[in-house]
XYZ file of C-alpha atoms in Angstrom:
755
model
C -6.791 32.934 38.984
C -4.864 31.465 41.926
C -4.689 27.942 43.217
C -6.629 29.182 46.233
C -9.552 29.942 43.941
C -9.281 26.449 42.542
C -9.506 25.014 46.079
C -13.269 25.650 45.987
C -13.490 22.451 43.930
C -12.323 18.956 44.830
C -12.086 16.455 42.021
C -10.804 13.429 43.908
C -11.418 11.756 47.244
C -14.150 12.511 49.738
C -15.646 15.970 50.081
C -16.130 17.161 53.632
C -19.738 17.491 54.691
C -19.450 21.290 54.656
C -17.389 21.546 51.432
C -18.503 24.630 49.409
C -18.688 22.671 46.155
C -20.780 19.859 47.624
C -23.870 19.446 45.449
C -27.011 18.368 47.257
C -28.960 15.798 45.274
C -32.157 13.877 45.799
C -30.060 10.955 47.061
C -29.048 13.026 50.117
C -32.623 13.267 51.326
C -33.552 9.724 50.263
C -30.608 8.123 52.084
C -31.035 10.148 55.269
C -34.768 9.478 55.427
C -34.302 5.739 54.852
C -31.572 5.373 57.482
C -33.508 7.377 60.069
C -36.437 5.016 59.462
C -34.105 2.048 60.026
C -34.134 0.756 56.451
C -31.172 -1.226 55.164
C -29.851 0.675 52.132
C -27.382 0.239 49.318
C -25.797 2.801 47.010
C -24.297 0.739 44.208
C -23.107 2.745 41.234
C -20.011 3.518 39.189
C -16.864 5.048 40.644
C -16.412 8.770 41.327
C -20.108 9.479 41.538
C -19.800 10.929 45.057
C -20.697 7.899 47.194
C -18.110 8.581 49.907
C -18.975 12.278 49.938
C -22.629 11.351 50.302
C -21.748 9.260 53.360
C -19.702 12.103 54.866
C -22.634 14.497 54.495
C -25.131 11.937 55.775
C -23.037 11.230 58.901
C -23.219 14.888 59.900
C -27.014 14.806 59.614
C -27.234 11.535 61.573
C -25.024 12.978 64.309
C -27.402 15.917 64.622
C -30.162 13.368 65.237
C -28.136 11.515 67.909
C -27.811 8.434 65.703
C -24.533 6.552 66.131
C -22.614 5.565 63.041
C -19.478 3.769 61.929
C -17.754 3.417 58.565
C -16.082 0.212 57.389
C -13.956 1.167 54.366
C -13.073 -2.259 53.018
C -10.348 -0.833 50.825
C -8.198 0.152 53.808
C -7.952 -3.469 55.019
C -6.099 -4.623 51.886
C -6.527 -7.913 50.014
C -3.471 -10.032 50.904
C -4.845 -11.444 54.156
C -6.764 -14.328 55.671
C -10.441 -14.327 56.531
C -9.514 -14.137 60.248
C -7.385 -11.042 59.640
C -10.156 -9.477 57.558
C -12.824 -9.946 60.247
C -10.430 -8.601 62.875
C -9.967 -5.532 60.679
C -13.735 -5.033 60.512
C -14.080 -5.270 64.277
C -11.098 -2.987 64.938
C -12.555 -0.310 62.634
C -15.922 -0.678 64.324
C -14.330 -0.402 67.767
C -12.411 2.713 66.767
C -15.452 4.551 65.388
C -17.691 3.565 68.336
C -15.047 3.826 71.079
C -15.454 0.162 71.982
C -11.825 -0.992 71.796
C -11.723 -2.529 75.282
C -15.105 -4.214 75.026
C -14.390 -5.836 71.667
C -10.877 -6.918 72.718
C -12.345 -8.596 75.801
C -14.918 -10.398 73.670
C -12.219 -11.707 71.304
C -10.133 -12.941 74.210
C -13.098 -14.742 75.729
C -14.245 -16.443 72.489
C -11.113 -17.709 70.681
C -12.821 -20.820 69.264
C -15.520 -19.038 67.240
C -15.261 -19.076 63.454
C -14.619 -15.698 61.778
C -18.261 -15.408 60.718
C -19.547 -16.364 64.181
C -17.137 -13.886 65.750
C -18.460 -11.052 63.575
C -22.145 -11.832 64.053
C -21.966 -12.550 67.767
C -19.865 -9.475 68.507
C -22.376 -7.241 66.753
C -25.286 -8.604 68.776
C -23.708 -9.221 72.181
C -21.185 -6.391 72.372
C -21.971 -3.552 69.975
C -25.742 -3.420 70.475
C -25.475 -4.106 74.201
C -22.958 -1.318 74.749
C -24.549 1.264 72.450
C -27.842 2.931 73.290
C -30.067 4.186 70.536
C -29.915 3.458 66.797
C -26.686 2.590 64.971
C -25.882 2.861 61.261
C -22.895 0.974 59.837
C -21.700 2.159 56.434
C -19.781 -0.508 54.488
C -17.902 1.307 51.733
C -15.942 0.015 48.708
C -17.689 -3.364 48.847
C -16.467 -4.234 45.344
C -13.006 -4.806 46.830
C -14.233 -8.206 48.099
C -13.792 -9.571 44.566
C -10.028 -9.320 45.038
C -9.982 -11.186 48.345
C -8.479 -14.704 48.373
C -11.555 -16.095 50.151
C -15.320 -15.976 49.639
C -17.289 -13.262 51.445
C -20.738 -14.729 50.802
C -21.189 -15.351 54.558
C -20.532 -11.693 55.347
C -23.350 -10.409 53.115
C -25.620 -13.318 53.999
C -25.032 -12.372 57.644
C -26.152 -8.801 57.007
C -29.317 -10.177 55.426
C -29.812 -12.467 58.423
C -29.572 -9.523 60.838
C -32.318 -7.809 58.858
C -34.542 -10.900 58.740
C -34.147 -11.551 62.516
C -35.633 -8.179 63.377
C -39.070 -9.774 63.736
C -37.882 -12.182 66.449
C -35.218 -9.914 68.026
C -36.488 -6.314 68.361
C -33.056 -5.071 69.466
C -31.813 -5.641 65.920
C -34.169 -2.909 64.716
C -31.651 -0.455 66.149
C -28.961 -1.759 63.761
C -28.963 -0.578 60.152
C -26.484 -1.179 57.338
C -25.727 0.906 54.257
C -23.631 -0.753 51.530
C -21.723 1.333 48.989
C -19.557 0.397 46.025
C -19.239 -0.481 42.378
C -21.320 -3.637 42.343
C -24.823 -4.943 41.866
C -26.848 -6.824 44.499
C -26.307 -10.021 42.483
C -22.528 -9.601 42.863
C -22.645 -9.799 46.659
C -23.395 -13.522 47.020
C -22.028 -15.949 44.432
C -22.760 -19.324 46.021
C -25.932 -20.592 44.315
C -26.813 -22.535 47.479
C -27.152 -19.295 49.447
C -30.188 -17.069 48.975
C -29.223 -13.983 46.931
C -28.858 -10.605 48.618
C -32.387 -9.363 48.145
C -33.065 -6.925 50.964
C -32.766 -3.201 51.437
C -33.675 -0.033 49.639
C -31.753 1.071 46.587
C -30.672 4.711 46.669
C -30.189 6.129 43.179
C -27.132 8.397 43.034
C -27.533 10.269 39.774
C -25.394 12.816 37.949
C -25.937 16.471 38.814
C -28.763 18.230 37.034
C -28.114 21.600 35.400
C -29.872 23.409 38.259
C -27.960 21.451 40.915
C -24.675 22.460 39.290
C -25.438 26.172 39.648
C -23.548 26.107 42.960
C -20.332 25.629 40.956
C -20.636 29.196 39.693
C -19.615 30.399 43.181
C -16.081 29.150 42.570
C -15.806 31.224 39.386
C -17.235 34.485 40.780
C -13.999 36.459 40.168
C -14.957 36.225 36.484
C -18.281 37.928 37.172
C -21.651 36.390 37.947
C -22.915 36.273 34.362
C -19.675 34.844 33.003
C -19.487 32.301 35.842
C -22.964 30.999 35.038
C -22.109 30.783 31.329
C -18.957 28.811 32.099
C -20.801 26.343 34.326
C -23.476 25.859 31.671
C -20.755 24.971 29.180
C -19.131 22.598 31.654
C -22.495 20.869 32.022
C -22.734 20.709 28.221
C -19.636 18.466 28.230
C -20.029 16.517 31.468
C -23.824 16.214 31.742
C -23.285 16.573 35.483
C -20.931 13.625 36.072
C -19.522 14.646 39.487
C -15.815 13.995 39.017
C -15.649 15.364 35.475
C -17.590 18.472 36.520
C -15.408 19.181 39.576
C -12.180 18.527 37.625
C -13.081 20.780 34.699
C -14.293 23.615 36.942
C -11.119 23.307 38.999
C -9.009 23.764 35.859
C -11.020 26.858 34.946
C -10.708 28.322 38.449
C -6.935 27.824 38.467
C -6.492 29.695 35.172
C -4.836 33.115 35.672
C -7.378 35.950 35.488
C -5.669 37.607 32.517
C -6.185 34.455 30.402
C -9.597 34.181 28.669
C -11.441 31.010 29.625
C -12.297 28.456 26.933
C -14.300 25.580 28.373
C -14.111 23.542 25.159
C -10.347 23.931 24.986
C -9.917 23.108 28.669
C -12.064 20.008 28.252
C -10.083 18.785 25.263
C -6.788 19.362 27.073
C -7.868 17.709 30.316
C -9.808 14.717 28.983
C -9.658 14.365 25.197
C -5.922 14.759 24.626
C -3.738 11.664 24.495
C -2.425 12.448 27.983
C -5.960 12.848 29.317
C -7.297 9.678 27.723
C -4.393 7.621 29.050
C -3.882 9.257 32.444
C -7.175 10.520 33.840
C -8.273 8.169 36.654
C -11.954 8.334 35.779
C -11.444 7.575 32.100
C -9.025 4.794 33.014
C -11.587 3.256 35.372
C -14.357 3.323 32.759
C -12.061 1.809 30.139
C -10.859 -0.935 32.475
C -14.414 -1.836 33.510
C -15.375 -2.187 29.850
C -12.382 -4.383 29.030
C -11.390 -6.150 32.246
C -13.292 -9.415 31.733
C -12.349 -11.499 28.713
C -15.625 -13.437 28.961
C -17.837 -10.352 29.192
C -15.922 -7.982 26.928
C -17.587 -8.925 23.648
C -21.236 -8.774 24.839
C -20.551 -5.502 26.659
C -18.876 -3.932 23.629
C -21.613 -5.214 21.320
C -24.176 -3.544 23.577
C -22.117 -0.345 23.694
C -21.791 -0.465 19.907
C -25.563 -0.565 19.538
C -25.918 2.407 21.902
C -23.244 4.405 20.057
C -24.999 3.709 16.757
C -28.194 5.173 18.192
C -30.131 1.954 18.598
C -32.482 1.636 21.535
C -31.038 -0.670 24.190
C -33.526 -1.181 27.055
C -32.412 -0.857 30.653
C -33.161 -4.490 31.462
C -32.401 -5.232 35.118
C -32.352 -8.974 34.397
C -29.541 -8.619 31.844
C -26.200 -9.009 33.608
C -24.325 -7.091 30.913
C -26.669 -4.129 31.205
C -25.742 -3.971 34.889
C -22.025 -4.262 34.122
C -22.235 -1.539 31.480
C -24.007 0.821 33.885
C -21.460 0.138 36.628
C -18.657 1.040 34.230
C -20.096 4.546 34.231
C -20.066 4.813 30.444
C -23.859 4.794 30.129
C -26.892 5.880 32.089
C -30.567 5.090 31.864
C -33.017 7.648 30.539
C -36.673 6.795 30.134
C -35.865 3.086 30.285
C -33.205 3.273 27.565
C -29.417 3.188 27.873
C -27.548 6.232 26.531
C -23.915 7.333 26.520
C -23.618 9.345 29.719
C -21.988 12.517 28.392
C -20.142 14.073 25.476
C -16.707 13.353 26.941
C -17.421 9.636 27.094
C -19.021 9.798 23.638
C -15.774 11.170 22.199
C -13.570 8.562 23.876
C -15.614 5.366 23.933
C -16.688 5.686 20.312
C -16.891 3.326 17.362
C -13.109 3.382 16.876
C -12.570 2.378 20.524
C -15.098 -0.442 20.213
C -13.651 -1.717 16.937
C -10.098 -1.643 18.325
C -10.979 -3.646 21.428
C -13.659 -5.972 20.058
C -12.437 -9.582 20.250
C -12.690 -11.582 17.025
C -15.078 -14.510 17.262
C -14.968 -16.181 13.870
C -17.720 -18.656 14.576
C -20.118 -15.924 15.630
C -19.063 -13.665 12.756
C -19.567 -16.368 10.179
C -22.920 -17.422 11.593
C -24.140 -13.843 11.682
C -22.944 -13.257 8.134
C -24.602 -16.336 6.706
C -27.855 -15.719 8.575
C -27.930 -12.132 7.379
C -27.211 -13.232 3.840
C -30.197 -15.532 4.052
C -32.527 -12.789 5.204
C -31.389 -9.470 3.864
C -29.151 -9.804 0.754
C -27.252 -6.643 1.574
C -24.563 -6.958 -1.080
C -26.852 -6.203 -3.968
C -24.127 -6.496 -6.590
C -23.587 -10.144 -5.498
C -26.963 -11.854 -5.851
C -25.363 -15.255 -5.369
C -26.424 -14.681 -1.774
C -29.436 -16.786 -2.802
C -27.258 -19.694 -1.701
C -27.430 -18.502 1.849
C -31.193 -19.078 1.807
C -30.536 -22.788 1.241
C -27.590 -23.469 3.519
C -26.652 -23.099 7.169
C -24.083 -20.607 8.350
C -20.405 -21.266 8.031
C -18.914 -22.426 11.322
C -16.041 -24.317 12.826
C -18.215 -27.414 12.799
C -18.768 -27.026 9.062
C -15.037 -26.720 8.510
C -14.473 -29.880 10.546
C -16.945 -31.795 8.400
C -14.833 -30.996 5.355
C -12.569 -33.912 6.200
C -15.501 -36.319 6.021
C -16.955 -35.307 2.699
C -15.202 -33.094 0.205
C -18.339 -32.153 -1.663
C -19.979 -31.033 1.549
C -16.761 -29.253 2.417
C -16.810 -27.307 -0.834
C -20.338 -26.170 -0.064
C -19.196 -24.910 3.336
C -16.191 -23.176 1.810
C -18.473 -21.533 -0.761
C -20.692 -20.245 2.033
C -17.599 -18.975 3.785
C -16.495 -16.966 0.762
C -19.984 -15.464 0.515
C -19.772 -14.518 4.199
C -16.432 -12.802 3.659
C -17.825 -10.691 0.846
C -20.784 -9.686 2.995
C -18.484 -8.725 5.849
C -16.390 -6.588 3.527
C -19.523 -4.920 2.216
C -20.349 -4.103 5.855
C -16.929 -2.474 6.329
C -15.312 -5.256 8.338
C -11.570 -5.010 8.811
C -9.673 -6.149 5.673
C -7.141 -7.873 7.939
C -9.886 -9.921 9.599
C -11.321 -10.827 6.203
C -7.858 -11.802 4.949
C -7.452 -14.188 7.876
C -10.766 -15.847 7.127
C -9.986 -16.133 3.397
C -6.629 -17.757 4.208
C -8.282 -20.353 6.443
C -10.954 -21.145 3.870
C -8.417 -21.345 1.075
C -6.403 -23.934 3.004
C -9.482 -26.162 3.193
C -10.265 -25.469 -0.456
C -6.784 -26.408 -1.666
C -6.828 -29.651 0.331
C -9.881 -30.985 -1.547
C -9.625 -33.381 -4.515
C -10.567 -32.139 -7.956
C -14.299 -32.051 -8.469
C -16.565 -30.213 -10.891
C -17.884 -28.140 -7.995
C -14.369 -27.059 -7.131
C -14.183 -24.778 -10.190
C -17.308 -23.001 -9.018
C -15.922 -22.587 -5.489
C -12.675 -21.245 -6.954
C -14.677 -18.555 -8.747
C -16.140 -17.536 -5.369
C -12.619 -17.446 -3.909
C -11.518 -15.100 -6.690
C -14.567 -12.870 -6.124
C -13.827 -12.702 -2.381
C -10.209 -11.750 -3.019
C -11.402 -9.183 -5.542
C -13.707 -7.576 -2.966
C -10.811 -7.497 -0.488
C -8.622 -5.708 -3.040
C -11.411 -3.195 -3.653
C -11.527 -2.409 0.062
C -7.762 -1.950 0.073
C -7.841 0.336 -2.956
C -5.820 -2.045 -5.126
C -8.061 -1.735 -8.180
C -5.554 -2.657 -10.870
C -4.728 -5.969 -9.134
C -8.441 -6.617 -8.820
C -9.061 -6.534 -12.571
C -7.273 -9.812 -13.321
C -9.116 -11.684 -10.559
C -12.504 -10.459 -11.738
C -11.738 -11.389 -15.352
C -10.767 -14.938 -14.333
C -13.838 -15.269 -12.125
C -16.186 -14.177 -14.942
C -14.515 -16.487 -17.472
C -14.711 -19.483 -15.102
C -18.349 -18.908 -14.237
C -19.326 -18.309 -17.869
C -17.750 -21.624 -18.960
C -19.407 -23.505 -16.107
C -22.825 -22.024 -16.742
C -22.664 -22.726 -20.452
C -21.651 -26.326 -19.704
C -24.084 -27.095 -16.868
C -26.876 -24.515 -16.872
C -26.666 -24.560 -13.048
C -28.914 -21.888 -11.497
C -26.480 -21.035 -8.695
C -23.702 -20.644 -11.219
C -25.852 -18.389 -13.382
C -26.758 -16.154 -10.462
C -23.126 -15.894 -9.436
C -22.125 -15.072 -13.021
C -24.723 -12.281 -13.138
C -23.303 -10.930 -9.898
C -19.726 -11.072 -11.205
C -20.734 -9.324 -14.419
C -22.362 -6.503 -12.457
C -19.296 -6.174 -10.241
C -16.972 -6.136 -13.254
C -19.018 -3.549 -15.126
C -19.158 -1.339 -12.033
C -15.406 -1.699 -11.559
C -14.686 -0.580 -15.116
C -17.276 2.192 -14.919
C -16.190 3.832 -11.649
C -13.062 2.344 -10.133
C -10.430 1.831 -12.809
C -8.904 4.972 -14.244
C -7.196 3.112 -17.073
C -8.584 0.045 -18.845
C -9.185 -1.148 -22.377
C -12.958 -1.503 -22.069
C -15.199 0.652 -24.234
C -18.637 1.858 -23.269
C -20.123 -0.888 -25.382
C -18.042 -3.503 -23.540
C -19.328 -2.236 -20.190
C -22.885 -2.064 -21.491
C -22.510 -5.637 -22.718
C -21.596 -6.800 -19.209
C -24.780 -5.238 -17.817
C -26.903 -6.599 -20.688
C -25.548 -10.134 -20.189
C -26.271 -9.884 -16.452
C -29.822 -8.676 -17.126
C -30.445 -11.469 -19.606
C -29.231 -14.071 -17.104
C -31.491 -12.733 -14.372
C -34.397 -12.574 -16.817
C -33.821 -16.192 -17.877
C -33.544 -17.403 -14.278
C -36.399 -15.271 -12.924
C -38.895 -18.122 -12.800
C -36.404 -20.519 -11.194
C -35.872 -18.422 -8.085
C -38.321 -16.887 -5.631
C -36.068 -13.843 -5.616
C -35.994 -13.628 -9.398
C -37.909 -10.333 -9.821
C -35.832 -8.664 -7.114
C -32.548 -9.865 -8.632
C -33.701 -8.632 -12.034
C -34.487 -5.223 -10.521
C -30.912 -5.041 -9.221
C -29.562 -5.460 -12.733
C -31.945 -2.778 -14.025
C -30.827 -0.390 -11.304
C -27.136 -0.881 -12.076
C -27.660 -0.361 -15.783
C -29.703 2.758 -15.025
C -26.791 4.054 -12.930
C -24.489 3.473 -15.884
C -26.710 5.334 -18.365
C -27.127 8.216 -15.944
C -23.363 8.362 -15.382
C -22.850 8.716 -19.111
C -25.541 11.394 -19.390
C -28.110 9.216 -21.190
C -30.914 10.506 -19.015
C -33.863 9.187 -20.996
C -32.438 5.657 -21.037
C -31.642 5.873 -17.323
C -35.143 7.198 -16.608
C -36.761 4.234 -18.360
C -34.602 1.753 -16.416
C -35.246 3.496 -13.081
C -39.002 3.570 -13.701
C -39.033 -0.154 -14.468
C -36.964 -0.827 -11.334
C -39.337 1.199 -9.174
C -42.381 -0.532 -10.693
C -41.025 -4.007 -9.868
C -40.101 -3.023 -6.329
C -43.474 -1.361 -5.718
C -45.143 -4.669 -6.516
C -42.733 -6.599 -4.292
C -43.213 -4.217 -1.367
C -46.989 -4.303 -1.790
C -47.024 -8.095 -1.275
C -45.858 -7.664 2.305
C -45.930 -4.176 3.764
C -43.720 -5.313 6.654
C -40.829 -6.606 4.525
C -38.047 -4.184 5.508
C -35.701 -5.433 2.829
C -38.172 -4.632 0.047
C -39.080 -1.286 1.591
C -35.402 -0.426 1.740
C -34.807 -1.271 -1.904
C -38.012 0.464 -2.960
C -36.707 3.607 -1.273
C -33.347 3.196 -3.035
C -34.953 3.029 -6.466
C -37.330 5.927 -5.760
C -34.442 8.096 -4.557
C -32.525 7.428 -7.785
C -35.605 8.116 -9.896
C -36.440 11.358 -8.078
C -32.849 12.600 -8.278
C -32.770 11.992 -12.027
C -36.129 13.725 -12.560
C -34.817 16.709 -10.625
C -31.692 16.845 -12.782
C -33.874 16.743 -15.894
C -35.841 19.793 -14.684
C -38.987 17.840 -13.873
C -39.069 19.224 -10.354
C -42.702 18.624 -9.500
C -42.467 14.996 -10.651
C -39.302 14.644 -8.572
C -41.081 16.040 -5.508
C -43.897 13.509 -5.913
C -41.439 10.599 -6.118
C -39.518 11.889 -3.096
C -42.855 11.992 -1.290
C -43.473 8.353 -2.201
C -40.016 7.484 -0.845
C -40.781 9.344 2.400
C -44.003 7.319 2.744
C -42.085 4.049 2.253
C -39.599 5.092 4.930
C -42.404 6.027 7.309
C -43.902 2.579 6.720
C -40.541 0.946 7.491
C -40.242 3.072 10.623
C -43.571 1.740 11.868
C -42.383 -1.824 11.324
C -39.042 -1.260 13.080
C -39.828 1.548 15.474
C -36.677 1.198 17.576
C -34.237 1.760 14.695
C -33.328 5.404 14.074
C -32.218 4.524 10.515
C -35.705 4.944 9.053
C -36.733 8.316 10.567
C -33.267 9.665 9.746
C -33.631 8.704 6.072
C -37.162 10.081 6.036
C -35.975 13.427 7.441
C -33.301 13.633 4.741
C -35.880 12.773 2.089
C -38.312 15.458 3.294
C -35.585 18.065 2.800
C -34.971 16.771 -0.745
C -38.707 16.847 -1.440
C -38.906 20.412 -0.126
C -35.996 21.487 -2.328
C -37.619 20.026 -5.434
C -40.945 21.608 -4.453
C -39.253 25.008 -4.163
C -37.821 24.628 -7.662
C -41.368 23.910 -8.844
C -42.448 27.309 -7.430
C -44.656 25.940 -4.669
C -43.347 27.998 -1.705
C -46.037 27.176 0.873
C -45.730 23.451 0.218
C -41.945 23.803 0.457
C -42.218 25.466 3.855
C -44.648 22.822 5.137
C -42.242 20.055 4.152
C -39.278 21.801 5.761
C -41.218 22.244 8.991
C -41.908 18.494 8.971
C -38.209 17.834 8.397
C -37.170 20.219 11.189
C -39.555 18.504 13.601
C -38.216 15.067 12.619
C -34.576 16.133 13.049
C -35.359 17.848 16.357
C -36.788 14.614 17.755
C -33.824 12.596 16.491
C -31.296 14.993 18.023
C -33.133 14.813 21.361
C -33.276 11.026 21.277
C -29.641 10.630 20.179
C -27.808 13.681 21.560
C -24.361 12.091 21.148
C -24.781 11.392 17.423
C -23.023 14.031 15.325
C -25.195 13.397 12.264
C -28.458 14.009 14.084
C -27.328 17.521 15.013
C -25.869 18.007 11.527
C -29.189 17.117 9.908
C -31.078 19.336 12.337
C -28.777 22.273 11.572
C -29.095 21.856 7.806
C -32.882 21.596 7.899
C -33.106 24.746 10.051
C -30.823 26.546 7.613
C -33.089 25.571 4.720
C -36.208 26.658 6.617
C -34.625 29.992 7.577
C -33.806 30.659 3.929
C -37.526 30.584 3.023
C -38.729 32.418 6.142
C -39.484 36.121 5.691
C -40.286 37.614 9.131
C -36.857 38.623 10.525
C -37.697 37.607 14.091
C -38.728 34.111 13.018
C -35.602 33.784 10.908
C -33.352 34.865 13.794
C -35.004 32.340 16.103
C -34.307 29.616 13.553
C -30.688 30.799 13.325
C -30.385 30.533 17.124
C -31.594 26.920 17.071
C -29.296 26.118 14.162
C -26.345 27.634 16.044
C -26.879 25.306 19.004
C -26.891 22.261 16.757
C -23.637 23.318 15.072
C -22.122 23.763 18.520
C -23.210 20.227 19.348
C -21.623 18.955 16.156
C -18.382 20.718 17.038
C -18.360 19.174 20.500
C -18.647 15.701 18.966
C -16.367 16.089 15.959
C -14.325 18.586 13.966
C -16.256 20.957 11.713
C -15.388 21.368 8.052
C -14.202 24.792 6.910
C -17.626 25.506 5.436
C -19.398 24.420 8.627
C -17.021 26.462 10.790
C -17.673 29.520 8.635
C -21.418 28.970 8.947
C -21.178 28.776 12.737
C -19.048 31.919 12.914
C -21.671 33.769 10.879
C -24.478 32.458 13.079
C -22.664 33.759 16.161
C -23.212 37.276 14.778
C -26.960 36.773 14.387
C -28.693 37.741 17.617
C -32.263 36.550 18.177
C -34.820 39.023 19.526
C -34.986 39.337 23.311
């Protein structure tokens, strides 16, 4: 297709009011109606949303109604100037648009002693309104540029508010209306706390195009045929979700493709935006990235908020939260039903977890505090039950490190907490390099302390932290020596002192060592009996210390679970079954004590999943289905406690599919279908709530596949295949498909649902 065909679209700059690809939105009517009524308005949103094009269109409509208008584009005045030069620029632009050059020049000559602010305000009232008959609208565009000016502009915006407030006493001012446009929030307009904030006017919401609004784009692709043009625009919307610039740019690329070349929207999108050249060079993507990263002070809270959104957590659209406003103005997110979501699939691919991790600043004090607090409440690293310490001590911090110089015993306690924090962070997939830096700092403090009986214990924690770091780095053989030394040190100390903390840490180290020999090391000199002895010693320690710790039963259940894993790994199913059943029994009792304890519900689910899986492997399918059902109930209970976390319904949906599979093996087809329908409904809701999460669509596709396999009526099965196909397409748009998944999608493309 020729460049002329591509001229239908315009992906940069201002669209003329009669441009063929101009998309009329609700904002067009809202802005025009408000300005005709004389309301002060502001259109404050992210860049390349069509603000200037909206103004161009609105000016034509105002002209038809005999309403005068002028545009002050603050960007054209520059930033390297004085306040006097800036105000003169405003007045010159106003004079040019309103044909008042002589009148304003005369006023300036007659009033040389006025301050810049007085000059602006007085000229508006005594010259502009006196010379102009009828209503006047002044559009002030690109207001965010004032941040780059070498002087404060608070008086300018306060003056606009004053003109609005004086309408009651000066009726002539009712003829004057302002419309502010730019990438800013009302709170950004006045910074001086002594001046009343900018709190007037009507906000005009300029939203992305809807799918129906974008239908006009099909006109630019008509040479491909009406049906094909509509299909192409639908696929463009799939990627852009109606973001104006992205939609215009992608359609323009399609229109400029020679007619003999088949059009591939996905390929064009990846080339234009998702390639290295696109990510680095596209002006829209560059703007969004810069807005996310520009402020050193705000970068971390903004990225933390974006991280929560990317992970599927519900982040409310809280107007009082400054970082919510900044994130929305970046353009990366939008608000839907009061919740922030990634705006479209293109942004989801670019501003993903890898982007956030790469640009997240390291704040060691915050990291350490978070780690220690989490250790005290959640005990995530189950193989390291020494986290009981974190229940007794405050988080590691710079202040704690400073205190080390005052009291070496206190310092050793802080260092010990630090090593526990490092291990937790590594369990949570923190960067090994970041963990290495923290270990090095803690080790310097540790080495500077005098010899003390507690120092041997802290050294054992240092060795365990280094061991966990080596595990993350895949250096298993180097890890073996550290773990052996740590176990030997802790065993000697516990035998000599009987210290509870030391015993708990020894049990943890024994579990970690046994697991290392069982799974991680390909070559070692440990026999099965040696590994079993590690687990038995750990269990005995936890059993002995059970009454000395409020977490005793839970810690004991951890040892049972690990030993059950070992027996199952070696094929000793009956022994594993007994250990899993005892684990589940203990955790049922713990969860029953407080039905809102998420930690216990989580570990109850873990033990029930292991038990059900083993029962299924042993051919006891109906028993397995019942245990899976109990796990699903526990997850539903957790979901009620923490309703805003998608983690629980996601796990429940996965568990329902497992329960259905086991039920099918038990020859209960109707029950199997009922469970799969529940799973499909759960996954469907999750994929709607988190459309940019690959795994939600993956789970939805797999559950639909399973339901289709047990559905007999061909029409029903084909309808299920059609829904599954759409979810696989969504997965592909968010990530690469595996060979098996690609083959499944290709097969689904051949299955046509009934008309």
